[in-house]
Every structure is written in structure tokens, then in C-alpha cells.
XYZ file of C-alpha atoms in Angstrom:
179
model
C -11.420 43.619 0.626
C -11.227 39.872 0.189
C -14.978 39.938 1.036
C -16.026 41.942 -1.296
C -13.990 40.861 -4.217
C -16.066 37.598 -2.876
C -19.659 39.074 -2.436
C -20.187 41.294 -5.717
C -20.030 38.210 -8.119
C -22.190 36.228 -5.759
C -24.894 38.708 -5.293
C -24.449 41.705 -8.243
C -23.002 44.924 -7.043
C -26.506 46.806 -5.617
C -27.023 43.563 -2.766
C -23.752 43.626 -1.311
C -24.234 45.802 1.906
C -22.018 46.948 4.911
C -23.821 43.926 6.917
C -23.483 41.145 4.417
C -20.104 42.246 3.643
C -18.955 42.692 7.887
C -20.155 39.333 8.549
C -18.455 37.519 5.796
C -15.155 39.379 6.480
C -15.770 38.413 10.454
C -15.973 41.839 11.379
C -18.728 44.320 12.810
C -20.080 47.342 10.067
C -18.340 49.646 12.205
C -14.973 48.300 11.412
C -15.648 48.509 7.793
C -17.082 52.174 8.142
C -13.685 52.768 10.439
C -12.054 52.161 7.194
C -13.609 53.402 4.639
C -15.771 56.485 4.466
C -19.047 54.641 2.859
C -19.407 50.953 1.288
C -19.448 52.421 -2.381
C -15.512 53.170 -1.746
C -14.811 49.846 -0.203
C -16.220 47.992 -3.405
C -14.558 50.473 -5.874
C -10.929 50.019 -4.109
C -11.864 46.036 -4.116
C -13.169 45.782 -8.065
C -10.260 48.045 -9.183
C -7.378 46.617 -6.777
C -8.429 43.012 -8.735
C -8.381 45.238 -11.947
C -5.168 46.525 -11.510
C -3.738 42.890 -10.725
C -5.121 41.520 -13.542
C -3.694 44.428 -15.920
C -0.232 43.968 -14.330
C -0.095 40.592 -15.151
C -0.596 41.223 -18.864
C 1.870 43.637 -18.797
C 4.206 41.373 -17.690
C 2.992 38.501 -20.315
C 3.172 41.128 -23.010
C 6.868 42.120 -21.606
C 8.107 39.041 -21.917
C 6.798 38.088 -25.316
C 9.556 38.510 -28.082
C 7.457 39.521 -30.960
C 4.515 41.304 -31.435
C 1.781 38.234 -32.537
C 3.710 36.316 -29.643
C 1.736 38.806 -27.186
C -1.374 38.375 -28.734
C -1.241 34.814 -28.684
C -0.123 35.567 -24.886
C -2.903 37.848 -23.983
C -5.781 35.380 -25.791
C -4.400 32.221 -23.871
C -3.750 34.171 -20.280
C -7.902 35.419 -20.875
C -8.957 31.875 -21.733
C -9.233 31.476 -17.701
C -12.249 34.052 -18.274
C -14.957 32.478 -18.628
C -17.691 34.967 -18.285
C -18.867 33.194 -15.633
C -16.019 32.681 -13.548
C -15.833 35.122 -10.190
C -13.649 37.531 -11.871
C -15.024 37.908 -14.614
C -18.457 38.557 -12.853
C -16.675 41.052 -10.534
C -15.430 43.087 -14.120
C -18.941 43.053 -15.425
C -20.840 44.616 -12.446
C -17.678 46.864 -12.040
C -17.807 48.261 -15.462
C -21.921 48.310 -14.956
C -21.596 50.326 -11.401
C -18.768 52.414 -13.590
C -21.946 54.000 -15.733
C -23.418 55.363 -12.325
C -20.526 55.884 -10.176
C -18.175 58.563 -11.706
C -15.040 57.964 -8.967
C -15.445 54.575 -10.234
C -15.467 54.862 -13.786
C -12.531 57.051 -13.312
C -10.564 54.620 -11.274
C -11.432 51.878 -14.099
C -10.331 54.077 -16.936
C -6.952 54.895 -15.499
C -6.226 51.932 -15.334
C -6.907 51.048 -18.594
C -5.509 54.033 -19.756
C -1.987 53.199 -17.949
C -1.717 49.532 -19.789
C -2.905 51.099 -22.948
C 0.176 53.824 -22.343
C 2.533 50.569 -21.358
C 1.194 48.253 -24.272
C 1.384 51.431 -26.735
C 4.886 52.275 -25.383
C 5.703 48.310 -26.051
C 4.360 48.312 -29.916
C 6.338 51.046 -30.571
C 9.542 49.517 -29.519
C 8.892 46.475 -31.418
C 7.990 49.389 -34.330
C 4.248 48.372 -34.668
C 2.390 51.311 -37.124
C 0.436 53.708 -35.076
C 1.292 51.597 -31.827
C -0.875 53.465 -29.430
C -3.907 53.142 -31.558
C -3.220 49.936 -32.222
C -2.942 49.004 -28.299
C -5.738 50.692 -27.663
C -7.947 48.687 -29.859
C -6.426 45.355 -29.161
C -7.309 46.236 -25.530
C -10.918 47.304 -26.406
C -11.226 43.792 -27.928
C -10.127 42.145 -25.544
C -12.440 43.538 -23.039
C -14.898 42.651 -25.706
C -14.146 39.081 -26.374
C -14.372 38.289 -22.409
C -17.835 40.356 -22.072
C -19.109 38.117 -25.020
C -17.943 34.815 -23.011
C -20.654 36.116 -20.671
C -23.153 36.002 -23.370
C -22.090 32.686 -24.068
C -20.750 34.088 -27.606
C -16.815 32.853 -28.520
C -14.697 33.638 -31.601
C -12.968 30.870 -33.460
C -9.319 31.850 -33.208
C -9.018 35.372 -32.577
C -5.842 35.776 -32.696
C -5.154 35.521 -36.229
C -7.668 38.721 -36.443
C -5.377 40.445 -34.143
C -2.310 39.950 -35.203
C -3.007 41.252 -38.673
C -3.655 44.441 -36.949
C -0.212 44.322 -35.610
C 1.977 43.320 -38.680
C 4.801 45.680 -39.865
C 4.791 44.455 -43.684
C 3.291 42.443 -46.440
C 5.422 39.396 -45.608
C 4.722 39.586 -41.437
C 1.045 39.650 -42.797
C 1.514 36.451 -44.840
C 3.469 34.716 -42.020
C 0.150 36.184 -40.069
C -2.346 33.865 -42.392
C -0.425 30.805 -42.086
């Protein structure tokens, strides 16, 4: 797994094979096809296992924010890591690319982003956000969006303000918001 989560930002999702990938793990192919039935599921369970770590740790940023713009500020400064470049970042890109052609894949992506839409949602509404499940699910669409830009070499100047005015509760949170 290690190797793979390795080779697909290296060399793009299509030129990682069972070979390239056996020898950087140390192993022969065979061991990687004892495994796993074909080297399309070994690279989906790699790209979304890194996926899934990455959305848990937001979850537990955005838990342990105490106010609704607090987790967007949060989210925006945990993401600034994301370069567009950076390995992970790459590995997210050619996952979400391989997602348009691989429909296990593409499924395995979207539950996951469907289960920390549910969580953030769930959060919003305790903190009594309007429409909070809407509203999670487009701060999470933009947030995907702002780190696919970074590998365009396109940034925002301060985001966050943006954001949080989707997540105000009243004219004066929205005021505090623009300061």
C-alpha cells in the first residue's frame, strides 16, 4: 500500500504496474496478486485509505472547533499543506481522474465524501447553521476546489472570509464575518 500511495504521484495512475509497484514494495508480483485480485484494486484501496485519513482528520479539526467560522479558518489552514504539487495532493488528482473511468472507484471516493459531508452537515446543525447539510456540502465542494486550483497554480486571497459568510446565523455574525 505504502508503495503505491508512493508510485501514483511519481508516475500518474496508468504507469504504475504490478512490477514497478512489487519491486518498490520489495516484494515479487505474485505477492501483490496474492493479495489483491488485480492492481486496479490495490491502487483504489491505497488512494482512498489516504482519502479517508485525510477526511478523518478534518473531522476531528472541525470537532474541535468551537464556532462555526473557527472551522473554516481550521479547514483553510490544515489544507494550506496542499500544495497541488505536494505527493498527496498529486495522489487526489489522479484518484479523482481514474474515478471518471473506474466506477468501484468513484464509488469508494464518493462515500467518503458523502460520510464527512453527513458528519460536517450533522456538525452545522448543532451549532444551528441554516440549511447545514447544504451548506457542508458546498463548503466541501470548495474546498476540493481551492486545492485542485493550487495545482493550476491559481490561489484565492483569503478564502475564508467567503466561507464563513456562507455559514453565519444572523445579520450581526455576518458583520463580525467582514471584519
Amino acid at each position: 500500500m505504502k508503495a503505491a500511495v508512493e508510485l501514483i504521484p511519481e508516475r500518474g495512475w496508468t504507469a504504475v504496474s504490478t512490477r514497478t509497484l512489487a519491486e518498490r514494495a520489495g516484494v515479487t508480483p505474485s505477492v501483490v496478486h496474492y493479495h489483491f485480485p488485480s492492481l486496479s484494486s490495490l491502487l483504489n484501496e491505497a488512494a482512498t485509505g489516504q482519502m479517508s485519513k485525510m477526511l478523518a482528520g478534518l473531522n476531528e479539526l472541525m470537532e474541535s472547533a468551537p464556532s462555526p467560522a473557527e472551522a473554516i479558518e481550521t479547514m483553510l489552514t490544515s489544507v494550506q499543506e496542499y500544495t497541488g504539487a505536494d505527493t498527496a495532493s498529486l495522489l487526489f488528482i489522479e484518484a479523482y481522474l481514474a474515478s471518471t473511468r473506474d466506477d468501484d472507484l468513484r464509488e469508494r471516493i464518493a462515500r467518503s465524501a458523502a460520510e464527512f459531508r453527513r458528519r460536517f452537515g450533522e456538525w452545522l446543525e448543532q451549532h444551528e447553521v441554516p440549511a447545514p447539510f447544504e451548506t457542508a456540502a458546498v463548503l466541501a465542494a470548495s474546498v476540493d476546489g481551492l486545492l485542485l486550483h493550487r495545482g493550476l497554480g491559481l490561489t484565492a486571497n483569503d478564502p475564508s472570509a467567503v466561507l464563513r459568510r456562507l455559514l453565519s446565523t444572523s445579520p450581526e455574525e455576518e458583520r463580525q464575518c467582514e471584519q
